[in-house]
CSV table of C-alpha atoms and ligand atoms in Angstrom, one decimal:
chain,number,residue,atom,x,y,z
H,1,UNK,CA,36.3,-48.9,12.1
H,2,UNK,CA,37.1,-49.1,9.3
H,3,UNK,CA,38.8,-46.6,7.5
H,4,UNK,CA,35.9,-44.6,6.1
H,5,UNK,CA,34.7,-44.2,9.1
H,6,UNK,CA,37.6,-42.7,10.0
H,7,UNK,CA,38.0,-40.4,7.0
H,8,UNK,CA,34.2,-38.9,8.1
H,9,UNK,CA,35.0,-38.6,11.2
H,10,UNK,CA,38.1,-36.1,10.1
H,11,UNK,CA,35.9,-34.5,7.5
H,12,UNK,CA,33.1,-34.4,10.2
H,13,UNK,CA,35.7,-31.9,13.0
H,14,UNK,CA,36.6,-30.1,10.0
H,15,UNK,CA,33.9,-28.9,8.6
H,16,UNK,CA,32.5,-28.3,12.4
H,17,UNK,CA,35.7,-26.2,12.7
H,18,UNK,CA,35.2,-24.6,9.7
H,19,UNK,CA,31.7,-23.4,10.9
H,20,UNK,CA,32.3,-23.2,14.2
H,21,UNK,CA,35.1,-20.1,13.0
H,22,UNK,CA,32.5,-18.2,11.7
H,23,UNK,CA,30.3,-18.0,15.0
H,24,UNK,CA,33.7,-17.2,17.1
H,25,UNK,CA,32.9,-14.0,19.2
H,26,UNK,CA,35.8,-12.2,20.0
H,27,UNK,CA,35.3,-10.9,23.8
H,28,UNK,CA,37.7,-8.7,23.9
H,29,UNK,CA,36.5,-6.2,22.0
H,30,UNK,CA,33.1,-6.3,23.2
H,31,UNK,CA,32.8,-2.6,25.2
H,32,UNK,CA,32.9,-2.8,29.3
H,33,UNK,CA,29.5,-1.5,29.7
H,34,UNK,CA,27.6,-1.1,26.3
H,35,UNK,CA,25.0,1.3,26.2
H,36,UNK,CA,22.1,1.9,23.9
H,37,UNK,CA,23.1,5.1,23.2
H,38,UNK,CA,26.4,4.3,21.6
H,39,UNK,CA,26.1,0.2,21.0
H,40,UNK,CA,22.3,-0.8,20.3
H,41,UNK,CA,20.8,1.8,18.9
H,42,UNK,CA,22.9,1.9,16.1
H,43,UNK,CA,21.8,-1.3,15.1
H,44,UNK,CA,18.4,-1.4,16.3
H,45,UNK,CA,17.5,1.8,13.3
H,46,UNK,CA,19.1,-0.3,10.5
H,47,UNK,CA,17.7,-3.6,11.0
H,48,UNK,CA,14.7,-3.1,13.3
H,49,UNK,CA,12.8,-0.1,12.5
H,50,UNK,CA,12.3,-0.7,8.5
H,51,UNK,CA,9.6,-2.3,10.2
H,52,UNK,CA,8.9,-1.8,14.4
H,53,UNK,CA,7.9,1.8,14.1
H,54,UNK,CA,4.4,2.9,13.1
H,55,UNK,CA,2.6,1.8,10.1
H,56,UNK,CA,5.7,-1.0,10.2
H,57,UNK,CA,5.1,-4.3,9.0
H,58,UNK,CA,5.4,-5.2,12.7
H,59,UNK,CA,2.5,-5.5,15.6
H,60,UNK,CA,4.6,-2.8,17.8
H,61,UNK,CA,6.9,-0.3,17.5
H,62,UNK,CA,10.8,-0.1,19.0
H,63,UNK,CA,10.8,3.2,17.7
H,64,UNK,CA,11.9,4.8,21.6
H,65,UNK,CA,14.5,3.8,24.0
H,66,UNK,CA,11.1,3.4,26.6
H,67,UNK,CA,10.1,1.0,23.9
H,68,UNK,CA,13.2,-0.7,23.4
H,69,UNK,CA,13.7,-1.0,27.2
H,70,UNK,CA,10.1,-2.5,28.2
H,71,UNK,CA,11.0,-5.5,25.7
H,72,UNK,CA,14.9,-5.8,26.3
H,73,UNK,CA,14.2,-9.4,27.5
H,74,UNK,CA,12.6,-10.5,24.2
H,75,UNK,CA,14.9,-8.9,21.8
H,76,UNK,CA,18.2,-10.8,23.2
H,77,UNK,CA,16.2,-13.5,22.8
H,78,UNK,CA,14.8,-13.3,19.4
H,79,UNK,CA,18.4,-11.8,18.7
H,80,UNK,CA,20.5,-14.6,20.1
H,81,UNK,CA,18.3,-17.5,17.9
H,82,UNK,CA,18.2,-15.0,14.4
H,83,UNK,CA,14.6,-15.3,14.7
H,84,UNK,CA,14.6,-11.7,14.4
H,85,UNK,CA,15.2,-9.4,12.1
H,86,UNK,CA,13.8,-12.1,9.6
H,87,UNK,CA,16.6,-12.7,6.6
H,88,UNK,CA,15.7,-16.1,4.9
H,89,UNK,CA,18.4,-15.7,2.4
H,90,UNK,CA,22.2,-16.7,3.1
H,91,UNK,CA,24.1,-13.8,3.3
H,92,UNK,CA,27.8,-16.2,3.0
H,93,UNK,CA,25.7,-16.6,-0.6
H,94,UNK,CA,24.7,-13.3,-2.5
H,95,UNK,CA,23.8,-10.2,-1.3
H,96,UNK,CA,20.7,-8.0,-1.2
H,97,UNK,CA,19.4,-4.4,-1.1
H,98,UNK,CA,18.3,-4.2,2.5
H,99,UNK,CA,20.0,-7.3,4.1
H,100,UNK,CA,19.5,-7.1,7.3
H,101,UNK,CA,21.3,-9.9,9.6
H,102,UNK,CA,22.9,-9.6,12.5
H,103,UNK,CA,27.0,-10.4,13.1
H,104,UNK,CA,27.7,-12.5,15.8
H,105,UNK,CA,29.5,-9.7,17.4
H,106,UNK,CA,26.7,-7.5,17.4
H,107,UNK,CA,24.2,-10.2,19.0
H,108,UNK,CA,26.6,-10.9,21.9
H,109,UNK,CA,26.9,-6.7,22.5
H,110,UNK,CA,22.9,-7.0,22.8
H,111,UNK,CA,23.1,-9.7,25.2
H,112,UNK,CA,25.6,-8.0,27.6
H,113,UNK,CA,23.7,-4.5,27.2
H,114,UNK,CA,20.7,-6.7,28.0
H,115,UNK,CA,22.7,-8.5,30.9
H,116,UNK,CA,23.4,-5.3,32.7
H,117,UNK,CA,20.6,-4.1,33.1
H,118,UNK,CA,19.6,-2.0,29.0
H,119,UNK,CA,21.2,0.9,29.9
H,120,UNK,CA,20.6,3.8,28.4
H,121,UNK,CA,23.9,6.1,28.6
H,122,UNK,CA,24.1,9.6,27.1
H,123,UNK,CA,21.0,11.5,26.1
H,124,UNK,CA,21.1,13.6,22.7
H,125,UNK,CA,21.6,10.6,20.8
H,126,UNK,CA,20.0,9.7,17.4
H,127,UNK,CA,18.0,7.0,16.6
H,128,UNK,CA,15.0,7.4,14.0
H,129,UNK,CA,12.7,5.9,12.0
H,130,UNK,CA,14.2,5.5,8.1
H,131,UNK,CA,11.0,8.2,6.8
H,132,UNK,CA,7.7,8.8,8.0
H,133,UNK,CA,5.8,7.4,5.2
H,134,UNK,CA,3.5,4.0,5.3
H,135,UNK,CA,5.9,3.5,2.7
H,136,UNK,CA,9.8,1.6,2.4
H,137,UNK,CA,11.1,4.1,-0.6
H,138,UNK,CA,9.8,7.4,0.9
H,139,UNK,CA,7.0,9.6,0.5
H,140,UNK,CA,4.2,8.6,-2.2
H,141,UNK,CA,3.3,10.8,-4.6
H,142,UNK,CA,-0.2,9.5,-4.6
H,143,UNK,CA,-1.9,6.8,-2.2
H,144,UNK,CA,-4.9,4.5,-4.2
H,145,UNK,CA,-7.3,3.1,-1.4
H,146,UNK,CA,-9.0,0.6,-2.1
H,147,UNK,CA,-11.6,-0.2,0.0
H,148,UNK,CA,-11.9,-1.4,2.9
H,149,UNK,CA,-12.6,-5.3,3.6
H,150,UNK,CA,-13.9,-7.5,7.0
H,151,UNK,CA,-12.3,-10.7,7.7
H,152,UNK,CA,-13.8,-12.7,10.6
H,153,UNK,CA,-12.2,-14.6,13.5
H,154,UNK,CA,-12.0,-18.2,12.1
H,155,UNK,CA,-12.2,-17.6,8.3
H,156,UNK,CA,-10.6,-19.8,5.8
H,157,UNK,CA,-9.2,-18.3,2.9
H,158,UNK,CA,-10.8,-15.7,1.0
H,159,UNK,CA,-9.9,-14.3,-2.4
H,160,UNK,CA,-11.4,-10.7,-3.5
H,161,UNK,CA,-11.4,-8.7,-7.0
H,162,UNK,CA,-10.8,-4.6,-6.3
H,163,UNK,CA,-10.8,-2.1,-8.5
H,164,UNK,CA,-10.1,2.6,-7.8
H,165,UNK,CA,-11.0,4.6,-10.4
H,166,UNK,CA,-7.9,7.1,-10.2
H,167,UNK,CA,-8.2,10.5,-11.5
H,168,UNK,CA,-4.7,12.8,-12.9
H,169,UNK,CA,-4.5,16.1,-14.2
H,170,UNK,CA,-2.6,14.7,-16.9
H,171,UNK,CA,-0.4,11.0,-18.1
H,172,UNK,CA,2.4,10.7,-16.1
H,173,UNK,CA,5.1,8.1,-16.0
H,174,UNK,CA,5.3,5.3,-13.0
H,175,UNK,CA,8.4,4.5,-11.8
H,176,UNK,CA,7.6,2.2,-8.7
H,177,UNK,CA,4.4,0.6,-6.8
H,178,UNK,CA,4.2,-0.5,-3.6
H,179,UNK,CA,1.4,-2.3,-1.7
H,180,UNK,CA,1.1,-1.9,1.0
H,181,UNK,CA,-1.6,-3.8,3.7
H,182,UNK,CA,-2.9,-2.1,7.0
H,183,UNK,CA,-1.7,-5.2,8.9
H,184,UNK,CA,1.0,-7.4,8.7
H,185,UNK,CA,0.4,-11.3,7.9
H,186,UNK,CA,-3.2,-11.2,6.8
H,187,UNK,CA,-2.7,-10.3,3.4
H,188,UNK,CA,-1.2,-13.5,1.4
H,189,UNK,CA,-0.8,-13.0,-2.0
H,190,UNK,CA,-2.1,-9.4,-4.3
H,191,UNK,CA,-1.9,-9.4,-8.1
H,192,UNK,CA,-2.6,-6.2,-9.6
H,193,UNK,CA,-3.1,-4.6,-13.2
H,194,UNK,CA,-3.5,-1.2,-14.4
H,195,UNK,CA,-6.3,-0.3,-16.8
H,196,UNK,CA,-5.7,2.3,-19.0
H,197,UNK,CA,-8.5,4.6,-20.2
H,198,UNK,CA,-8.1,6.7,-22.6
H,199,UNK,CA,-11.2,7.8,-23.4
H,200,UNK,CA,-12.1,8.7,-19.2
H,201,UNK,CA,-12.5,11.7,-19.6
H,202,UNK,CA,-16.6,10.9,-18.9
H,203,UNK,CA,-16.0,8.4,-16.9
H,204,UNK,CA,-19.5,6.8,-15.4
H,205,UNK,CA,-19.2,7.0,-11.1
H,206,UNK,CA,-20.0,3.7,-10.1
H,207,UNK,CA,-16.9,3.1,-12.1
H,208,UNK,CA,-14.8,4.6,-8.8
H,209,UNK,CA,-14.4,1.8,-6.8
H,210,UNK,CA,-15.8,-1.8,-5.8
H,211,UNK,CA,-14.7,-4.7,-3.7
H,212,UNK,CA,-16.4,-8.2,-4.9
H,213,UNK,CA,-15.3,-11.7,-3.5
H,214,UNK,CA,-14.5,-14.3,-5.5
H,215,UNK,CA,-14.2,-18.2,-5.4
H,216,UNK,CA,-10.3,-18.3,-6.1
H,217,UNK,CA,-11.5,-19.0,-10.2
H,218,UNK,CA,-12.4,-15.7,-11.4
H,219,UNK,CA,-15.1,-15.8,-14.1
H,220,UNK,CA,-16.2,-12.9,-17.2
H,221,UNK,CA,-19.1,-12.0,-15.5
H,222,UNK,CA,-17.2,-11.1,-12.2
H,223,UNK,CA,-15.4,-9.1,-14.1
H,224,UNK,CA,-18.7,-7.8,-16.0
H,225,UNK,CA,-19.8,-6.7,-12.6
H,226,UNK,CA,-16.8,-4.3,-12.0
H,227,UNK,CA,-17.7,-2.6,-14.8
H,228,UNK,CA,-14.4,-1.9,-16.5
H,229,UNK,CA,-14.9,-1.5,-20.0
H,230,UNK,CA,-14.5,2.3,-21.0
H,231,UNK,CA,-16.9,4.8,-22.3
H,232,UNK,CA,-17.0,3.1,-25.9
H,233,UNK,CA,-17.8,0.0,-24.3
H,234,UNK,CA,-14.9,-1.5,-25.0
H,235,UNK,CA,-12.3,-3.0,-22.5
H,236,UNK,CA,-9.4,-1.0,-21.9
H,237,UNK,CA,-5.5,-1.6,-22.5
H,238,UNK,CA,-4.1,-3.4,-19.4
H,239,UNK,CA,-1.3,-3.1,-17.7
H,240,UNK,CA,-0.5,-7.3,-16.5
H,241,UNK,CA,1.5,-7.6,-13.0
H,242,UNK,CA,1.4,-4.2,-12.3
H,243,UNK,CA,2.2,-4.9,-8.8
H,244,UNK,CA,2.5,-7.9,-6.7
H,245,UNK,CA,2.1,-9.0,-2.8
H,246,UNK,CA,3.7,-11.5,-0.8
H,247,UNK,CA,4.0,-11.2,2.6
H,248,UNK,CA,7.2,-8.7,3.3
H,249,UNK,CA,7.7,-7.9,0.1
H,250,UNK,CA,8.4,-3.8,-0.1
H,251,UNK,CA,8.5,-1.4,-2.6
H,252,UNK,CA,11.4,-1.0,-4.7
H,253,UNK,CA,12.4,1.6,-7.5
H,254,UNK,CA,14.8,0.7,-10.1
H,255,UNK,CA,16.5,3.7,-11.5
H,256,UNK,CA,15.4,6.3,-13.7
H,257,UNK,CA,14.2,4.7,-17.1
H,258,UNK,CA,14.3,1.8,-16.1
H,259,UNK,CA,10.9,-0.5,-15.4
H,260,UNK,CA,7.7,1.3,-14.7
H,261,UNK,CA,4.8,2.7,-17.0
H,262,UNK,CA,2.9,5.6,-18.7
H,263,UNK,CA,-0.8,5.6,-17.7
H,264,UNK,CA,-3.4,7.6,-19.0
H,265,UNK,CA,-5.2,10.4,-17.0
H,266,UNK,CA,-8.1,7.9,-15.6
H,267,UNK,CA,-6.6,4.4,-14.7
H,268,UNK,CA,-7.9,1.8,-13.1
H,269,UNK,CA,-5.4,0.2,-10.5
H,270,UNK,CA,-7.1,-3.5,-10.3
H,271,UNK,CA,-6.2,-5.6,-7.4
H,272,UNK,CA,-6.6,-9.4,-9.2
H,273,UNK,CA,-6.7,-12.5,-6.6
H,274,UNK,CA,-6.3,-10.3,-3.2
H,275,UNK,CA,-6.1,-13.4,-1.8
H,276,UNK,CA,-6.2,-13.3,2.5
H,277,UNK,CA,-5.2,-15.9,4.5
H,278,UNK,CA,-7.0,-17.7,7.2
H,279,UNK,CA,-7.8,-15.3,10.2
H,280,UNK,CA,-7.6,-16.1,13.8
H,281,UNK,CA,-8.9,-12.2,14.4
H,282,UNK,CA,-11.2,-10.1,13.6
H,283,UNK,CA,-10.4,-7.5,11.6
H,284,UNK,CA,-10.9,-4.8,8.7
H,285,UNK,CA,-7.9,-4.4,5.9
H,286,UNK,CA,-7.3,-1.0,4.4
H,287,UNK,CA,-4.4,-1.7,2.3
H,288,UNK,CA,-3.4,0.9,-0.2
H,289,UNK,CA,-1.2,1.4,-3.2
H,290,UNK,CA,1.6,4.0,-3.1
H,291,UNK,CA,2.7,5.3,-6.5
H,292,UNK,CA,5.4,6.9,-7.2
H,293,UNK,CA,6.0,9.3,-10.6
H,294,UNK,CA,9.0,10.0,-12.5
H,295,UNK,CA,9.9,12.7,-15.3
H,296,UNK,CA,11.4,10.3,-17.5
H,297,UNK,CA,10.6,8.0,-19.7
H,298,UNK,CA,11.0,4.2,-18.7
H,299,UNK,CA,12.4,3.0,-21.8
H,300,UNK,CA,13.7,0.5,-20.4
H,301,UNK,CA,10.9,-1.9,-19.9
H,302,UNK,CA,11.3,-4.6,-17.2
H,303,UNK,CA,10.0,-8.9,-18.0
H,304,UNK,CA,9.3,-11.4,-15.8
H,305,UNK,CA,10.8,-14.7,-16.1
H,306,UNK,CA,8.8,-16.8,-13.8
H,307,UNK,CA,10.2,-20.5,-13.6
H,308,UNK,CA,8.0,-23.5,-11.9
H,309,UNK,CA,4.1,-24.0,-11.4
H,310,UNK,CA,2.6,-21.9,-14.2
H,311,UNK,CA,6.0,-20.9,-15.5
H,312,UNK,CA,8.1,-21.8,-18.0
H,313,UNK,CA,9.9,-24.6,-16.7
H,314,UNK,CA,8.3,-27.8,-15.9
H,315,UNK,CA,9.4,-29.2,-12.4
H,316,UNK,CA,11.2,-32.0,-11.7
H,317,UNK,CA,9.7,-34.7,-10.8
H,318,UNK,CA,6.4,-33.2,-10.7
H,319,UNK,CA,5.1,-31.2,-7.9
H,320,UNK,CA,3.4,-33.6,-5.5
H,321,UNK,CA,4.3,-34.5,-2.3
H,322,UNK,CA,3.3,-37.4,-0.5
H,323,UNK,CA,2.1,-37.5,3.0
H,324,UNK,CA,5.5,-38.9,5.6
H,325,UNK,CA,7.8,-37.5,2.8
H,326,UNK,CA,10.6,-35.5,2.3
H,327,UNK,CA,10.6,-34.3,-1.8
H,328,UNK,CA,13.4,-32.5,-3.5
H,329,UNK,CA,12.5,-31.3,-7.0
H,330,UNK,CA,14.4,-29.2,-10.0
H,331,UNK,CA,13.4,-26.8,-12.4
H,332,UNK,CA,15.7,-25.3,-15.1
H,333,UNK,CA,15.3,-23.0,-17.8
H,334,UNK,CA,18.1,-21.9,-20.5
H,335,UNK,CA,17.5,-18.0,-21.7
H,336,UNK,CA,17.9,-17.1,-25.3
H,337,UNK,CA,19.3,-13.4,-25.0
H,338,UNK,CA,22.0,-12.0,-22.7
H,339,UNK,CA,19.7,-10.4,-19.5
H,340,UNK,CA,20.9,-7.6,-16.6
H,341,UNK,CA,18.1,-9.4,-13.2
H,342,UNK,CA,17.1,-6.8,-11.0
H,343,UNK,CA,15.1,-8.7,-8.7
H,344,UNK,CA,14.6,-12.4,-8.0
H,345,UNK,CA,11.5,-14.2,-5.5
H,346,UNK,CA,10.9,-18.2,-4.5
H,347,UNK,CA,8.0,-18.9,-3.8
H,348,UNK,CA,6.9,-21.8,-1.5
H,349,UNK,CA,3.9,-22.4,0.8
H,350,UNK,CA,4.0,-23.7,4.0
H,351,UNK,CA,5.8,-27.6,3.3
H,352,UNK,CA,8.8,-25.5,1.5
H,353,UNK,CA,12.0,-26.6,3.3
H,354,UNK,CA,15.0,-25.1,1.7
H,355,UNK,CA,15.5,-22.9,-1.8
H,356,UNK,CA,18.3,-22.6,-4.1
H,357,UNK,CA,19.1,-21.1,-7.3
H,358,UNK,CA,22.4,-20.0,-9.8
H,359,UNK,CA,23.0,-19.9,-13.1
H,360,UNK,CA,25.1,-22.1,-15.3
H,361,UNK,CA,27.0,-20.2,-17.6
H,362,UNK,CA,27.5,-21.6,-21.5
H,363,UNK,CA,31.2,-22.2,-20.0
H,364,UNK,CA,30.1,-24.2,-17.1
H,365,UNK,CA,30.9,-20.8,-14.3
H,366,UNK,CA,28.2,-20.8,-11.8
H,367,UNK,CA,26.5,-17.8,-11.0
H,368,UNK,CA,25.1,-17.6,-7.4
H,369,UNK,CA,21.6,-16.4,-7.3
H,370,UNK,CA,19.8,-17.2,-4.0
H,371,UNK,CA,19.8,-20.0,-1.0
H,372,UNK,CA,17.7,-20.2,1.3
H,373,UNK,CA,18.5,-22.9,4.0
H,374,UNK,CA,15.3,-22.4,6.4
H,375,UNK,CA,12.7,-21.6,4.5
H,376,UNK,CA,9.9,-19.7,6.5
H,377,UNK,CA,6.4,-19.2,4.8
H,378,UNK,CA,6.2,-15.4,6.7
H,379,UNK,CA,9.1,-14.0,5.1
H,380,UNK,CA,8.9,-13.8,1.1
H,381,UNK,CA,11.2,-11.3,-0.4
H,382,UNK,CA,11.8,-9.7,-3.5
H,383,UNK,CA,15.3,-9.3,-3.4
H,384,UNK,CA,16.8,-7.3,-5.5
H,385,UNK,CA,20.4,-7.5,-6.2
H,386,UNK,CA,22.8,-4.7,-5.2
H,387,UNK,CA,24.1,-4.5,-8.6
H,388,UNK,CA,22.4,-5.6,-12.1
H,389,UNK,CA,23.3,-9.1,-12.6
H,390,UNK,CA,24.3,-10.0,-16.6
H,391,UNK,CA,23.6,-13.5,-17.0
H,392,UNK,CA,24.6,-14.2,-20.4
H,393,UNK,CA,22.7,-15.7,-23.7
H,394,UNK,CA,22.7,-19.6,-23.3
H,395,UNK,CA,22.7,-19.8,-19.9
H,396,UNK,CA,20.5,-22.4,-17.3
H,397,UNK,CA,18.8,-21.2,-14.3
H,398,UNK,CA,18.5,-23.3,-12.5
H,399,UNK,CA,16.3,-23.5,-8.7
H,400,UNK,CA,15.8,-26.7,-6.6
H,401,UNK,CA,13.3,-27.1,-3.5
H,402,UNK,CA,13.1,-28.7,-1.2
H,403,UNK,CA,9.2,-30.4,1.0
H,404,UNK,CA,9.0,-31.5,4.2
H,405,UNK,CA,5.6,-33.1,4.4
H,406,UNK,CA,6.4,-35.4,7.7
H,407,UNK,CA,4.7,-34.3,11.0
H,408,UNK,CA,8.1,-32.7,12.5
H,409,UNK,CA,7.6,-30.5,9.7
H,410,UNK,CA,5.9,-27.6,12.5
H,411,UNK,CA,4.4,-25.3,9.3
H,412,UNK,CA,2.8,-29.0,8.1
H,413,UNK,CA,-1.2,-27.1,7.9
H,414,UNK,CA,-2.3,-31.0,8.4
H,415,UNK,CA,-2.1,-33.6,11.2
H,416,UNK,CA,-1.8,-36.4,10.0
H,417,UNK,CA,-0.3,-35.1,7.4
H,418,UNK,CA,-1.4,-36.3,3.8
H,419,UNK,CA,0.0,-35.4,0.0
H,420,UNK,CA,-0.2,-32.5,-1.1
H,421,UNK,CA,0.9,-30.9,-4.2
H,422,UNK,CA,-0.2,-28.1,-6.8
H,423,UNK,CA,-3.9,-28.0,-8.0
H,424,UNK,CA,-5.4,-27.1,-10.9
H,425,UNK,CA,-8.8,-26.8,-10.8
H,426,UNK,CA,-9.3,-23.3,-11.6
H,427,UNK,CA,-7.3,-22.6,-14.6
H,428,UNK,CA,-4.3,-22.0,-13.1
H,429,UNK,CA,-2.3,-23.7,-9.8
H,430,UNK,CA,-3.9,-23.0,-6.7
H,431,UNK,CA,-2.6,-20.4,-4.9
H,432,UNK,CA,-4.4,-21.7,-1.4
H,433,UNK,CA,-1.7,-21.7,0.8
H,434,UNK,CA,-3.0,-25.8,2.0
H,435,UNK,CA,-1.6,-26.1,-1.6
H,436,UNK,CA,1.7,-26.2,-3.1
H,437,UNK,CA,3.3,-23.8,-5.2
H,438,UNK,CA,7.4,-24.2,-6.5
H,439,UNK,CA,8.3,-21.1,-8.4
H,440,UNK,CA,10.7,-18.7,-9.2
H,441,UNK,CA,10.3,-15.2,-11.0
H,442,UNK,CA,13.3,-13.4,-12.1
H,443,UNK,CA,12.3,-9.5,-12.5
H,444,UNK,CA,14.9,-8.6,-15.4
H,445,UNK,CA,15.7,-6.1,-18.1
H,446,UNK,CA,17.8,-6.9,-21.6
H,447,UNK,CA,21.3,-6.1,-21.1
H,448,UNK,CA,23.1,-3.2,-22.6
H,449,UNK,CA,27.0,-2.9,-21.9
H,450,UNK,CA,27.6,-1.2,-18.3
H,451,UNK,CA,24.9,-2.8,-16.8
H,452,UNK,CA,26.9,-4.2,-14.5
H,453,UNK,CA,27.8,-1.3,-13.2
H,454,UNK,CA,24.8,0.1,-11.9
H,455,UNK,CA,23.6,0.4,-8.4
H,456,UNK,CA,20.0,-0.8,-7.0
H,457,UNK,CA,20.5,0.5,-4.0
H,458,UNK,CA,17.5,3.2,-3.8
H,459,UNK,CA,17.8,6.4,-3.7
H,460,UNK,CA,15.8,8.1,-0.7
H,461,UNK,CA,13.2,10.2,-1.7
H,462,UNK,CA,13.3,12.5,1.9
E,1,HEC,C1,11.2,-7.5,8.0
E,1,HEC,C2,10.0,-7.0,9.0
E,1,HEC,C3,10.9,-6.9,10.4
E,1,HEC,C4,11.9,-6.0,11.0
E,1,HEC,C5,13.2,-6.0,10.2
E,1,HEC,C6,12.1,-6.8,12.2
E,1,HEC,N1,11.2,-7.5,12.1
E,1,HEC,FE1,10.7,-8.2,14.7
E,1,HEC,N2,8.3,-9.2,13.5
E,1,HEC,C7,8.2,-8.1,12.7
E,1,HEC,C8,6.9,-9.1,12.9
E,1,HEC,C9,6.0,-9.0,11.5
E,1,HEC,C10,6.7,-9.5,14.0
E,1,HEC,C11,5.7,-10.2,14.9
E,1,HEC,C12,5.2,-11.7,14.7
E,1,HEC,C13,6.0,-12.8,14.6
E,1,HEC,O1,6.7,-13.0,15.6
E,1,HEC,O2,6.8,-13.3,14.0
E,1,HEC,C14,7.8,-9.2,14.9
E,1,HEC,C15,7.6,-9.5,15.8
E,1,HEC,C16,9.6,-9.2,17.3
E,1,HEC,C17,9.1,-9.6,18.8
E,1,HEC,C18,8.1,-10.0,19.1
E,1,HEC,C19,8.6,-11.9,19.0
E,1,HEC,C20,8.1,-12.5,20.0
E,1,HEC,O3,8.0,-13.7,20.4
E,1,HEC,O4,7.1,-12.3,20.3
E,1,HEC,C21,10.7,-9.3,18.4
E,1,HEC,C22,11.0,-8.9,20.2
E,1,HEC,C23,11.1,-8.7,17.8
E,1,HEC,N3,10.0,-8.4,16.9
E,1,HEC,C24,12.4,-7.9,17.5
E,1,HEC,C25,13.1,-7.6,16.9
E,1,HEC,C26,14.0,-6.6,16.2
E,1,HEC,C27,15.3,-6.9,17.6
E,1,HEC,C28,14.9,-6.7,15.2
E,1,HEC,C29,16.1,-6.1,14.5
E,1,HEC,C30,16.9,-6.6,15.0
E,1,HEC,C31,13.4,-6.9,14.5
E,1,HEC,N4,12.1,-7.0,15.0
E,1,HEC,C32,13.5,-6.9,13.0
E,1,HEC,C33,9.4,-8.0,11.8
E,1,HEC,C34,10.4,-7.7,11.8
């Protein structure tokens, strides 16, 4: 055996030992007879109930002991293999608001509890859903409904534009918006705008709401039929990308004054590119937009920096993934001013394999942003840092994505695989789940001294 091979094996052993160490469970420390009341309820309350509750993102509730007991076996299974709770970001690299990752100790505890018969234990313990609203933030000040959409079993991708007119007593500051689909797994993507009618006192009734099915490209006629003009006939002022939605995304509310915007007393919420992925059931979607108001003028506007597809930086090499190949692509962008990062969103489609982003400061230091070892198309969170994160002027933001277009990728939509990449037939890159995208979106505000001490942990509204 060559010297190199020896070194390789020694390194392998050290790496195995080191990785192994992180997974050692101290079984001595586990209670002899774990109960739901004392041991399991607190774990599930924090890590499962945000979704597994009435009106949550999950298909069933785990909000009572009886419901948990009924599924104890599956719960033991999906926690042990880390399928649940879904949290693609690597918690050894960076941390975010709402991080939901079980420790090995917690997983072992659930196993032991299940094996001993999933006992409830003493009564009178507390086990509550985070809040009773159809929201991850709290009680919305306003809920804007969108027209229902009928989906049919066997549907391919479908695209809509929807508009809802809103009348308030007076103009307001909006601090947070949250798009909520009525059932998880159907809506793939939404990009929404607000149109502000400064002249909105005598709005035509037919302006109130509309839902139009479109091809992926949106042309002028479609906009015309939505009757978006103000009473003067001119197009009202538009706030672009006022809200966005991707699978798994929850609403975020930044500290007072940061982000948000002002609306006039008459405005329309327009959902652009409401995109439903292929449907495997008949279903009527009744999505809503939760609106949260604030008394504080939004004096620190947020902006979005988008690397990759449709963005400010090119993808190297070009995003084309030949059949039966694995590829790796990089996108880099140097920022000109100091920024305070709030939220980041990595976005790939089904062939995505891994994602990694960091910033390199002018002095060569690295600021870790996010690492996702196992890309999961179903969970494309917007990750909010626990504290505002300063990236100094002159830093280069680097995003790296790997794709797997072989048939051993279980998420490959094509069997046998075919070449997949960005497609540009629609005046922008195609967002169809069967085409690929590579985007890294950074939501930030201009840096101000002291920002690094500002917490982004949400303040519960109720
Ligand atoms: C971010 C939302 C979310 C969180 C948090 C979450 N789940 Fe889920 N869970 C889902 C969704 C959506 C599904 C259905 C789709 C799927 O199976 O992937 C699901 C499915 C399941 C299933 C059924 C799996 C199967 O194979 O039938 C179980 C059991 C489950 N979750 C348990 C848990 C437990 C236990 C926790 C906490 C430790 C948890 N979930 C946290 C959203 C969530």
